[in-house]
mmCIF file of C-alpha atoms in Angstrom:
data_model
loop_
_atom_site.group_PDB
_atom_site.id
_atom_site.type_symbol
_atom_site.label_atom_id
_atom_site.label_comp_id
_atom_site.label_asym_id
_atom_site.label_seq_id
_atom_site.Cartn_x
_atom_site.Cartn_y
_atom_site.Cartn_z
ATOM 1 C CA MET A 1 106.898 86.940 84.218
ATOM 2 C CA ALA A 2 105.641 83.406 84.667
ATOM 3 C CA GLU A 3 102.005 83.151 85.532
ATOM 4 C CA ARG A 4 101.261 81.980 89.029
ATOM 5 C CA ARG A 5 98.458 82.075 91.492
ATOM 6 C CA LEU A 6 99.020 82.266 95.230
ATOM 7 C CA GLU A 7 96.182 81.211 97.484
ATOM 8 C CA PRO A 8 95.794 83.040 100.808
ATOM 9 C CA LYS A 9 97.183 81.169 103.824
ATOM 10 C CA HIS A 10 93.719 80.953 105.376
ATOM 11 C CA LYS A 11 91.209 81.296 102.588
ATOM 12 C CA LYS A 12 87.817 82.271 103.955
ATOM 13 C CA GLU A 13 84.511 81.597 102.273
ATOM 14 C CA ASN A 14 83.847 84.435 99.890
ATOM 15 C CA VAL A 15 80.310 85.308 98.826
ATOM 16 C CA LEU A 16 81.699 86.348 95.443
ATOM 17 C CA ASP A 17 82.626 82.731 94.704
ATOM 18 C CA LYS A 18 78.915 82.126 94.262
ATOM 19 C CA LEU A 19 78.576 84.610 91.416
ATOM 20 C CA GLU A 20 78.895 83.490 87.820
ATOM 21 C CA PRO A 21 82.345 84.474 86.478
ATOM 22 C CA GLN A 22 81.118 87.180 84.076
ATOM 23 C CA ASP A 23 78.879 88.727 86.748
ATOM 24 C CA ARG A 24 81.700 88.735 89.268
ATOM 25 C CA LEU A 25 84.092 90.372 86.825
ATOM 26 C CA LYS A 26 81.470 92.979 85.928
ATOM 27 C CA GLN A 27 81.046 93.929 89.584
ATOM 28 C CA LEU A 28 84.817 94.216 89.999
ATOM 29 C CA ILE A 29 85.023 96.501 86.956
ATOM 30 C CA ASN A 30 82.154 98.667 88.219
ATOM 31 C CA TYR A 31 83.899 98.969 91.570
ATOM 32 C CA SER A 32 87.196 99.908 89.908
ATOM 33 C CA ASN A 33 85.572 102.611 87.794
ATOM 34 C CA GLN A 34 84.475 104.538 90.882
ATOM 35 C CA VAL A 35 87.145 107.216 90.554
ATOM 36 C CA GLU A 36 86.465 110.906 90.970
ATOM 37 C CA VAL A 37 88.692 113.932 90.497
ATOM 38 C CA ASP A 38 88.525 116.719 93.056
ATOM 39 C CA PHE A 39 89.144 120.021 91.284
ATOM 40 C CA HIS A 40 90.513 121.446 94.547
ATOM 41 C CA VAL A 41 93.433 119.021 94.326
ATOM 42 C CA PRO A 42 96.235 120.081 91.927
ATOM 43 C CA PRO A 43 96.415 117.756 88.902
ATOM 44 C CA MET A 44 100.124 117.112 89.510
ATOM 45 C CA ARG A 45 99.211 115.313 92.709
ATOM 46 C CA TYR A 46 97.048 112.923 90.694
ATOM 47 C CA TYR A 47 99.894 112.267 88.278
ATOM 48 C CA ARG A 48 102.290 111.504 91.134
ATOM 49 C CA THR A 49 99.726 109.307 92.856
ATOM 50 C CA GLY A 50 99.177 107.524 89.542
ATOM 51 C CA LEU A 51 102.796 106.380 89.490
ATOM 52 C CA GLU A 52 102.340 105.030 93.007
ATOM 53 C CA MET A 53 99.206 103.171 91.902
ATOM 54 C CA VAL A 54 101.090 101.461 89.078
ATOM 55 C CA ARG A 55 103.998 100.601 91.349
ATOM 56 C CA MET A 56 101.632 99.069 93.906
ATOM 57 C CA ALA A 57 99.668 97.220 91.227
ATOM 58 C CA ASN A 58 102.895 95.661 89.952
ATOM 59 C CA VAL A 59 103.685 94.497 93.483
ATOM 60 C CA TYR A 60 100.222 92.963 93.847
ATOM 61 C CA TYR A 61 100.605 91.205 90.515
ATOM 62 C CA GLY A 62 104.001 89.860 91.508
ATOM 63 C CA GLU A 63 102.612 88.305 94.692
ATOM 64 C CA GLY A 64 99.669 86.770 92.863
ATOM 65 C CA SER A 65 97.031 89.147 94.245
ATOM 66 C CA LEU A 66 95.316 89.462 90.875
ATOM 67 C CA GLU A 67 92.119 91.239 91.960
ATOM 68 C CA ASN A 68 94.010 94.024 93.734
ATOM 69 C CA ALA A 69 96.352 94.495 90.784
ATOM 70 C CA TYR A 70 93.431 94.621 88.353
ATOM 71 C CA VAL A 71 91.578 97.176 90.490
ATOM 72 C CA LEU A 72 94.549 99.551 90.581
ATOM 73 C CA TYR A 73 95.264 99.161 86.857
ATOM 74 C CA LEU A 74 91.629 99.955 86.031
ATOM 75 C CA LYS A 75 91.548 102.898 88.428
ATOM 76 C CA PHE A 76 94.702 104.262 86.793
ATOM 77 C CA MET A 77 93.196 103.891 83.324
ATOM 78 C CA THR A 78 89.859 105.417 84.360
ATOM 79 C CA LEU A 79 91.622 108.341 86.018
ATOM 80 C CA PHE A 80 93.942 109.248 83.157
ATOM 81 C CA VAL A 81 91.915 108.216 80.120
ATOM 82 C CA GLU A 82 88.688 109.846 81.228
ATOM 83 C CA LYS A 83 88.459 111.717 84.545
ATOM 84 C CA ILE A 84 91.617 113.861 84.632
ATOM 85 C CA ARG A 85 90.681 115.501 81.323
ATOM 86 C CA LYS A 86 87.916 117.401 83.142
ATOM 87 C CA HIS A 87 90.321 119.093 85.564
ATOM 88 C CA PRO A 88 90.355 122.872 84.886
ATOM 89 C CA ASP A 89 94.086 123.128 85.698
ATOM 90 C CA LEU A 90 95.198 120.260 83.491
ATOM 91 C CA ASN A 91 97.301 122.604 81.349
ATOM 92 C CA SER A 92 99.557 123.243 84.354
ATOM 93 C CA VAL A 93 100.955 119.708 84.104
ATOM 94 C CA PRO A 94 104.304 119.704 82.244
ATOM 95 C CA VAL A 95 104.396 118.005 78.853
ATOM 96 C CA GLU A 96 107.086 115.556 79.956
ATOM 97 C CA VAL A 97 104.912 114.400 82.868
ATOM 98 C CA LYS A 98 101.976 113.792 80.532
ATOM 99 C CA SER A 99 104.238 111.889 78.134
ATOM 100 C CA LYS A 100 105.480 109.628 80.926
ATOM 101 C CA ASN A 101 101.887 109.015 81.946
ATOM 102 C CA GLN A 102 100.895 108.070 78.395
ATOM 103 C CA ALA A 103 103.766 105.602 78.279
ATOM 104 C CA LYS A 104 102.448 104.004 81.472
ATOM 105 C CA LEU A 105 98.988 103.728 79.936
ATOM 106 C CA ARG A 106 100.386 101.917 76.890
ATOM 107 C CA GLU A 107 102.227 99.571 79.240
ATOM 108 C CA ILE A 108 99.182 98.862 81.403
ATOM 109 C CA PHE A 109 96.506 98.192 78.761
ATOM 110 C CA PRO A 110 97.871 94.748 77.740
ATOM 111 C CA LYS A 111 98.571 93.888 81.391
ATOM 112 C CA ALA A 112 94.981 94.637 82.341
ATOM 113 C CA GLU A 113 93.644 92.548 79.454
ATOM 114 C CA LYS A 114 95.815 89.618 80.478
ATOM 115 C CA LEU A 115 94.665 89.975 84.078
ATOM 116 C CA LYS A 116 91.051 89.941 82.925
ATOM 117 C CA GLU A 117 91.574 86.560 81.279
ATOM 118 C CA GLN A 118 93.371 85.192 84.350
ATOM 119 C CA LEU A 119 90.595 86.370 86.653
ATOM 120 C CA LEU A 120 87.890 84.773 84.519
ATOM 121 C CA VAL A 121 89.710 81.440 84.780
ATOM 122 C CA GLN A 122 90.056 81.891 88.544
ATOM 123 C CA TYR A 123 86.406 82.891 88.943
ATOM 124 C CA LYS A 124 85.255 79.888 86.904
ATOM 125 C CA ASP A 125 87.244 77.565 89.179
ATOM 126 C CA ASP A 126 85.811 79.246 92.293
ATOM 127 C CA TYR A 127 82.263 79.058 90.947
ATOM 128 C CA GLU A 128 82.447 75.389 89.961
ATOM 129 C CA ARG A 129 84.049 74.460 93.267
ATOM 130 C CA CYS A 130 81.343 76.368 95.124
ATOM 131 C CA LEU A 131 78.489 74.670 93.277
ATOM 132 C CA ALA A 132 80.059 71.249 93.826
ATOM 133 C CA GLU A 133 80.391 71.929 97.546
ATOM 134 C CA LEU A 134 76.821 73.189 97.828
ATOM 135 C CA LYS A 135 75.450 70.162 96.014
ATOM 136 C CA LYS A 136 77.465 67.909 98.297
ATOM 137 C CA GLN A 137 76.032 69.662 101.356
ATOM 138 C CA ASP A 138 72.519 69.381 99.970
ATOM 139 C CA LEU A 139 72.907 65.637 99.408
ATOM 140 C CA GLU A 140 74.369 65.093 102.861
ATOM 141 C CA GLU A 141 71.546 66.992 104.509
ATOM 142 C CA LYS A 142 68.916 65.058 102.529
ATOM 143 C CA SER A 143 70.575 61.824 103.604
ATOM 144 C CA ASN A 144 70.459 62.908 107.248
ATOM 145 C CA ILE A 145 66.768 63.790 106.926
ATOM 146 C CA GLU A 146 65.949 60.406 105.400
ATOM 147 C CA ALA A 147 67.845 58.636 108.199
ATOM 148 C CA LYS A 148 65.857 60.550 110.835
ATOM 149 C CA THR A 149 62.611 59.703 109.037
ATOM 150 C CA VAL A 150 63.422 55.982 109.099
ATOM 151 C CA ASP A 151 64.233 56.127 112.829
ATOM 152 C CA LYS A 152 60.975 57.955 113.557
ATOM 153 C CA HIS A 153 58.903 55.340 111.710
ATOM 154 C CA LYS A 154 60.460 52.620 113.875
ATOM 155 C CA THR A 155 59.146 54.348 117.037
ATOM 156 C CA PRO A 156 55.329 54.375 117.504
ATOM 157 C CA SER A 157 53.942 57.871 117.789
ATOM 158 C CA ILE A 158 52.246 58.598 121.139
ATOM 159 C CA HIS A 159 50.122 61.394 119.739
ATOM 160 C CA PRO A 160 48.204 61.237 116.485
ATOM 161 C CA PRO A 161 49.701 63.386 113.758
ATOM 162 C CA HIS A 162 48.320 66.897 113.511
ATOM 163 C CA HIS A 163 48.035 68.496 110.096
ATOM 164 C CA GLN A 164 48.459 72.132 109.192
ATOM 165 C CA ASN A 165 46.781 73.828 106.281
ATOM 166 C CA SER A 166 50.035 75.423 105.107
ATOM 167 C CA THR A 167 53.673 75.468 106.077
ATOM 168 C CA THR A 168 56.463 77.708 104.841
ATOM 169 C CA VAL A 169 59.658 75.896 103.868
ATOM 170 C CA ARG A 170 62.926 77.312 102.538
ATOM 171 C CA LEU A 171 63.691 76.356 98.962
ATOM 172 C CA GLY A 172 67.222 75.116 99.623
ATOM 173 C CA VAL A 173 70.669 75.781 101.025
ATOM 174 C CA LEU A 174 71.544 78.079 98.133
ATOM 175 C CA ASP A 175 68.852 80.539 99.219
ATOM 176 C CA ASP A 176 70.537 81.414 102.504
ATOM 177 C CA ILE A 177 73.845 81.945 100.751
ATOM 178 C CA PHE A 178 72.676 83.950 97.761
ATOM 179 C CA TYR A 179 69.778 85.797 99.308
ATOM 180 C CA PRO A 180 70.161 85.817 103.116
ATOM 181 C CA ASN A 181 67.654 88.647 103.589
ATOM 182 C CA SER A 182 65.121 87.783 100.902
ATOM 183 C CA ASP A 183 61.734 86.135 101.353
ATOM 184 C CA LEU A 184 62.178 83.026 99.228
ATOM 185 C CA SER A 185 59.486 80.632 100.380
ATOM 186 C CA PHE A 186 56.616 78.579 99.026
ATOM 187 C CA THR A 187 53.437 76.910 100.275
ATOM 188 C CA PRO A 188 53.446 73.159 99.646
ATOM 189 C CA SER A 189 50.547 71.688 97.718
ATOM 190 C CA ALA A 190 50.070 68.897 100.286
ATOM 191 C CA PRO A 191 49.955 69.352 104.077
ATOM 192 C CA LEU A 192 53.058 68.473 106.078
ATOM 193 C CA PRO A 193 53.082 66.774 109.473
ATOM 194 C CA ALA A 194 53.698 68.915 112.539
ATOM 195 C CA ASP A 195 56.988 67.177 113.212
ATOM 196 C CA SER A 196 58.353 68.664 109.988
ATOM 197 C CA GLU A 197 60.090 71.302 112.121
ATOM 198 C CA GLU A 198 62.848 68.724 112.497
ATOM 199 C CA ILE A 199 63.863 69.540 108.939
ATOM 200 C CA PRO A 200 66.786 71.960 109.325
ATOM 201 C CA PRO A 201 66.155 75.472 107.979
ATOM 202 C CA GLY A 202 67.430 75.959 104.476
ATOM 203 C CA VAL A 203 67.195 72.277 103.506
ATOM 204 C CA SER A 204 65.377 71.397 100.321
ATOM 205 C CA LYS A 205 62.864 68.570 99.982
ATOM 206 C CA SER A 206 64.809 67.595 96.885
ATOM 207 C CA ALA A 207 68.471 66.751 96.428
ATOM 208 C CA ASP A 208 68.573 68.834 93.286
ATOM 209 C CA ILE A 209 70.183 72.284 93.466
ATOM 210 C CA PRO A 210 67.389 74.866 93.168
ATOM 211 C CA THR A 211 67.199 77.133 90.186
ATOM 212 C CA ILE A 212 68.879 80.457 90.949
ATOM 213 C CA ASP A 213 67.164 83.688 90.020
ATOM 214 C CA ARG A 214 69.941 85.573 88.197
ATOM 215 C CA THR A 215 68.024 88.845 88.390
ATOM 216 C CA LYS A 216 68.796 89.034 92.105
ATOM 217 C CA LYS A 217 72.320 89.805 93.256
ATOM 218 C CA PRO A 218 74.029 89.770 96.636
ATOM 219 C CA SER A 219 74.241 93.274 98.065
ATOM 220 C CA ASP A 220 76.789 95.109 100.184
ATOM 221 C CA ILE A 221 79.656 92.759 99.459
ATOM 222 C CA ASN A 222 83.366 93.486 99.445
ATOM 223 C CA LEU A 223 84.638 93.174 95.915
ATOM 224 C CA VAL A 224 88.292 92.982 96.841
ATOM 225 C CA ARG A 225 89.394 91.319 100.043
ATOM 226 C CA ARG A 226 92.193 93.793 100.683
ATOM 227 C CA TYR A 227 89.878 96.788 100.460
ATOM 228 C CA ASP A 228 87.462 95.886 103.218
ATOM 229 C CA GLY A 229 89.609 97.428 105.952
ATOM 230 C CA ASN A 230 89.425 94.253 108.078
ATOM 231 C CA THR A 231 92.245 92.196 106.588
ATOM 232 C CA LEU A 232 95.186 94.542 107.042
ATOM 233 C CA ARG A 233 98.591 93.021 106.573
ATOM 234 C CA PRO A 234 101.184 93.726 109.273
ATOM 235 C CA VAL A 235 103.499 96.699 108.776
ATOM 236 C CA MET A 236 106.996 95.909 110.006
ATOM 237 C CA VAL A 237 108.667 99.060 111.384
ATOM 238 C CA PRO A 238 112.379 98.958 112.310
ATOM 239 C CA VAL A 239 112.934 100.575 115.708
ATOM 240 C CA LYS A 240 115.695 102.570 113.989
ATOM 241 C CA VAL A 241 113.016 104.573 112.181
ATOM 242 C CA MET A 242 112.056 106.453 115.339
ATOM 243 C CA THR A 243 115.543 106.839 116.820
ATOM 244 C CA LEU A 244 117.223 107.979 113.602
ATOM 245 C CA PHE A 245 114.367 110.262 112.602
ATOM 246 C CA GLN A 246 114.271 112.087 115.938
ATOM 247 C CA ALA A 247 118.051 112.498 115.835
ATOM 248 C CA MET A 248 117.861 113.964 112.325
ATOM 249 C CA ALA A 249 114.982 116.243 113.366
ATOM 250 C CA GLN A 250 116.636 117.429 116.575
ATOM 251 C CA SER A 251 117.882 120.771 115.259
ATOM 252 C CA ASN A 252 114.364 121.618 114.038
ATOM 253 C CA THR A 253 112.839 120.365 117.293
ATOM 254 C CA PHE A 254 115.009 122.799 119.305
ATOM 255 C CA LYS A 255 113.605 125.595 117.122
ATOM 256 C CA ASN A 256 110.014 124.347 117.584
ATOM 257 C CA ILE A 257 109.779 123.382 113.892
ATOM 258 C CA GLU A 258 108.139 120.201 112.658
ATOM 259 C CA THR A 259 110.055 117.701 110.518
ATOM 260 C CA CYS A 260 108.540 115.081 108.221
ATOM 261 C CA GLY A 261 109.689 112.042 106.280
ATOM 262 C CA VAL A 262 108.320 109.383 103.928
ATOM 263 C CA LEU A 263 108.428 105.688 104.828
ATOM 264 C CA THR A 264 108.915 103.300 101.919
ATOM 265 C CA GLY A 265 109.683 99.644 101.493
ATOM 266 C CA LYS A 266 108.580 96.364 100.001
ATOM 267 C CA LEU A 267 105.846 93.763 100.204
ATOM 268 C CA GLU A 268 107.280 90.372 101.147
ATOM 269 C CA ARG A 269 105.348 87.258 102.148
ATOM 270 C CA ASP A 270 102.201 89.211 102.828
ATOM 271 C CA GLU A 271 103.998 91.670 105.114
ATOM 272 C CA LEU A 272 104.788 95.315 104.391
ATOM 273 C CA LYS A 273 108.354 96.029 105.436
ATOM 274 C CA ILE A 274 109.713 99.554 105.847
ATOM 275 C CA THR A 275 113.252 99.460 104.458
ATOM 276 C CA HIS A 276 113.889 103.110 103.525
ATOM 277 C CA MET A 277 113.155 106.456 105.150
ATOM 278 C CA ILE A 278 113.338 109.548 102.949
ATOM 279 C CA LEU A 279 113.493 113.093 104.321
ATOM 280 C CA PRO A 280 112.464 115.375 101.436
ATOM 281 C CA LYS A 281 113.193 119.053 101.068
ATOM 282 C CA GLN A 282 110.596 120.785 103.215
ATOM 283 C CA ASN A 283 109.287 123.911 104.882
ATOM 284 C CA GLY A 284 108.271 123.533 108.504
ATOM 285 C CA THR A 285 106.519 125.622 111.150
ATOM 286 C CA SER A 286 105.590 124.969 114.778
ATOM 287 C CA ASP A 287 102.512 122.997 113.755
ATOM 288 C CA SER A 288 102.936 121.991 110.105
ATOM 289 C CA CYS A 289 105.392 120.660 107.566
ATOM 290 C CA THR A 290 105.170 120.928 103.771
ATOM 291 C CA THR A 291 107.309 118.907 101.367
ATOM 292 C CA ILE A 292 108.763 120.492 98.238
ATOM 293 C CA HIS A 293 110.408 119.039 95.127
ATOM 294 C CA GLU A 294 108.523 115.790 95.634
ATOM 295 C CA GLU A 295 109.677 114.542 92.240
ATOM 296 C CA GLU A 296 113.002 113.707 93.930
ATOM 297 C CA ILE A 297 111.184 111.242 96.195
ATOM 298 C CA PHE A 298 109.416 109.575 93.277
ATOM 299 C CA ASP A 299 112.619 109.311 91.256
ATOM 300 C CA TYR A 300 114.377 107.586 94.157
ATOM 301 C CA GLN A 301 111.473 105.196 94.673
ATOM 302 C CA ASP A 302 111.417 104.334 90.974
ATOM 303 C CA GLN A 303 115.157 103.613 90.997
ATOM 304 C CA HIS A 304 114.883 101.296 94.005
ATOM 305 C CA ASN A 305 111.395 99.897 93.267
ATOM 306 C CA LEU A 306 109.988 101.106 96.592
ATOM 307 C CA ILE A 307 106.337 101.505 97.535
ATOM 308 C CA THR A 308 105.078 104.137 99.958
ATOM 309 C CA ILE A 309 103.953 102.584 103.252
ATOM 310 C CA GLY A 310 103.409 105.712 105.317
ATOM 311 C CA TRP A 311 104.958 108.864 106.717
ATOM 312 C CA ILE A 312 106.470 110.194 109.916
ATOM 313 C CA HIS A 313 106.627 113.624 111.527
ATOM 314 C CA THR A 314 107.379 115.365 114.815
ATOM 315 C CA HIS A 315 105.234 117.352 117.222
ATOM 316 C CA PRO A 316 107.973 119.409 118.921
ATOM 317 C CA THR A 317 105.802 120.775 121.750
ATOM 318 C CA GLN A 318 102.614 118.682 121.563
ATOM 319 C CA THR A 319 101.604 115.135 122.352
ATOM 320 C CA ALA A 320 101.381 112.372 119.738
ATOM 321 C CA PHE A 321 98.077 112.615 117.843
ATOM 322 C CA LEU A 322 96.776 113.496 114.378
ATOM 323 C CA SER A 323 95.696 117.095 113.875
ATOM 324 C CA SER A 324 93.121 118.075 111.281
ATOM 325 C CA VAL A 325 95.928 118.871 108.844
ATOM 326 C CA ASP A 326 97.601 115.537 109.633
ATOM 327 C CA LEU A 327 94.344 113.713 108.893
ATOM 328 C CA HIS A 328 94.138 115.297 105.451
ATOM 329 C CA THR A 329 97.821 114.599 104.816
ATOM 330 C CA HIS A 330 97.399 110.942 105.687
ATOM 331 C CA CYS A 331 94.155 110.369 103.780
ATOM 332 C CA PRO A 332 95.731 109.943 100.288
ATOM 333 C CA TYR A 333 98.223 107.444 101.708
ATOM 334 C CA GLN A 334 95.473 105.249 103.148
ATOM 335 C CA LEU A 335 93.189 105.580 100.121
ATOM 336 C CA LEU A 336 95.965 104.090 98.026
ATOM 337 C CA MET A 337 97.014 101.479 100.586
ATOM 338 C CA PRO A 338 94.665 100.503 103.451
ATOM 339 C CA GLU A 339 97.647 99.533 105.629
ATOM 340 C CA ALA A 340 99.363 102.951 105.358
ATOM 341 C CA ILE A 341 100.426 104.375 108.719
ATOM 342 C CA ALA A 342 101.263 107.777 110.195
ATOM 343 C CA ILE A 343 103.949 107.862 112.899
ATOM 344 C CA VAL A 344 104.007 110.882 115.210
ATOM 345 C CA CYS A 345 107.024 111.505 117.463
ATOM 346 C CA SER A 346 106.619 113.789 120.491
ATOM 347 C CA PRO A 347 110.079 114.436 121.989
ATOM 348 C CA LYS A 348 108.773 116.734 124.739
ATOM 349 C CA TYR A 349 106.390 114.099 126.112
ATOM 350 C CA ASN A 350 108.550 111.122 125.100
ATOM 351 C CA GLU A 351 105.666 109.657 123.081
ATOM 352 C CA THR A 352 105.456 107.859 119.762
ATOM 353 C CA GLY A 353 102.085 107.201 118.155
ATOM 354 C CA TYR A 354 101.243 104.851 115.278
ATOM 355 C CA PHE A 355 97.954 105.860 113.671
ATOM 356 C CA ASN A 356 95.590 105.293 110.764
ATOM 357 C CA LEU A 357 92.157 106.640 109.858
ATOM 358 C CA THR A 358 89.244 104.522 111.038
ATOM 359 C CA PRO A 359 88.294 102.563 107.881
ATOM 360 C CA GLU A 360 84.587 102.418 108.695
ATOM 361 C CA TYR A 361 84.181 106.178 109.200
ATOM 362 C CA GLY A 362 87.256 108.425 109.342
ATOM 363 C CA LEU A 363 88.646 107.584 105.912
ATOM 364 C CA HIS A 364 85.376 108.394 104.155
ATOM 365 C CA PHE A 365 84.755 111.506 106.250
ATOM 366 C CA VAL A 366 88.181 113.061 105.671
ATOM 367 C CA ALA A 367 88.183 112.142 101.978
ATOM 368 C CA ASN A 368 84.965 114.139 101.565
ATOM 369 C CA CYS A 369 85.978 117.110 103.744
ATOM 370 C CA ARG A 370 86.736 120.166 101.599
ATOM 371 C CA LYS A 371 88.123 122.412 104.352
ATOM 372 C CA THR A 372 91.792 123.368 104.358
ATOM 373 C CA GLY A 373 94.227 124.429 107.043
ATOM 374 C CA PHE A 374 93.466 123.762 110.704
ATOM 375 C CA HIS A 375 89.747 123.304 111.253
ATOM 376 C CA PRO A 376 87.536 121.442 113.733
ATOM 377 C CA HIS A 377 86.418 117.878 113.099
ATOM 378 C CA PRO A 378 83.905 115.851 115.106
ATOM 379 C CA THR A 379 85.474 113.601 117.722
ATOM 380 C CA GLU A 380 82.724 110.980 117.726
ATOM 381 C CA PRO A 381 82.814 108.591 116.024
ATOM 382 C CA PRO A 382 86.636 108.751 116.082
ATOM 383 C CA LEU A 383 88.348 109.728 112.843
ATOM 384 C CA PHE A 384 91.639 108.011 113.652
ATOM 385 C CA GLN A 385 92.866 105.162 115.805
ATOM 386 C CA VAL A 386 95.989 103.400 116.982
ATOM 387 C CA ALA A 387 97.263 101.252 114.116
ATOM 388 C CA ASP A 388 97.273 97.840 115.749
ATOM 389 C CA HIS A 389 98.713 96.169 112.644
ATOM 390 C CA VAL A 390 102.132 97.775 113.302
ATOM 391 C CA ARG A 391 104.943 95.468 114.404
ATOM 392 C CA ILE A 392 108.221 96.899 115.750
ATOM 393 C CA GLU A 393 111.415 95.132 114.689
ATOM 394 C CA ASN A 394 114.505 95.608 116.857
ATOM 395 C CA ASN A 395 117.176 94.302 114.490
ATOM 396 C CA ALA A 396 115.819 95.232 111.055
ATOM 397 C CA GLY A 397 118.001 97.298 108.750
ATOM 398 C CA LEU A 398 117.067 100.743 107.433
ATOM 399 C CA GLU A 399 118.361 102.920 104.620
ATOM 400 C CA VAL A 400 118.050 106.680 105.136
ATOM 401 C CA LEU A 401 118.100 109.360 102.446
ATOM 402 C CA ASP A 402 118.168 113.006 103.577
ATOM 403 C CA LEU A 403 117.277 115.052 100.503
ATOM 404 C CA ARG A 404 117.357 118.243 102.568
ATOM 405 C CA LYS A 405 121.141 118.209 102.209
ATOM 406 C CA VAL A 406 121.185 117.434 98.480
#
């Protein structure tokens, strides 16, 4: 694959651009290593999710989203080189599954190393461009200050200058960018005139870029733009998804049995497009649906190079919402892909809901909830919300695979 780098359509200023390349890479690696294994979750689920991680990482790499690809590759390596070994039920994983996983690890190691080199080059460019821009701003602001000083000297002062014993002045424009909440100030050795308040905050008395204290780092920053929950790409949903799914679920709906399906597709031009709907073999009740033989889903996705974008299910006698079980079902989808959606069809009330967990609260809360089955959750703050990044397409095509009949 030829190397390429795609810039976002509207690149916003990123605080990480101001970190030295090695420091920025180190923070990204530390972020990626934050992987934990829940012993209550069967190890096979981690192995299946691992394949999805690699598939998604490959998509990110193909579109030039190097940071997101690197994060998923590192998470995969951390999970299966180190963390999964501590699972008490690891021996339940079939040998052939472990062998396939080891093959993926051998494939990913050189990819991750290559990505590391590419990111260092990218970070160096970002850092140098940032410093050049900051120095330019500093010079422009100094020039403006000097121009104002000249104008002031041309106009006689009505009041005699008043001197202060000490005045606090910001060190320079870099301070407010690197350390917005820190107390970086100094007391000048000579008194300044009272009209010095006309000097804009954050402007240095010198055109030189101030020395940066490398022991202090920006805090609470998003290491990967896609993982901050605020830059969700649109999910394009063909209207056929809802009509075909409800038609295929109709026999179950008449019996008051839930039906579920998996929504898969591709990432194209920064949009997630649902192109395939898969109905796996499943066991349903009036208020739940459990998939079985999930390896058939993964095999089909591997053959067609499809990524999982979300899931869909019916509420035969209830309105469209996410139950406590639904929240836990959806959580792994959204942890892997922030844009993942859950579609709920309510034939009785003629409702269709498009939901996701609230990224600022619900996702973290559900991921750390250890209860199973139906159980109460707090309603405030809300755990889920309407997924406003969903876009309905009237004329988009859709492939359907009903594995229940296979």
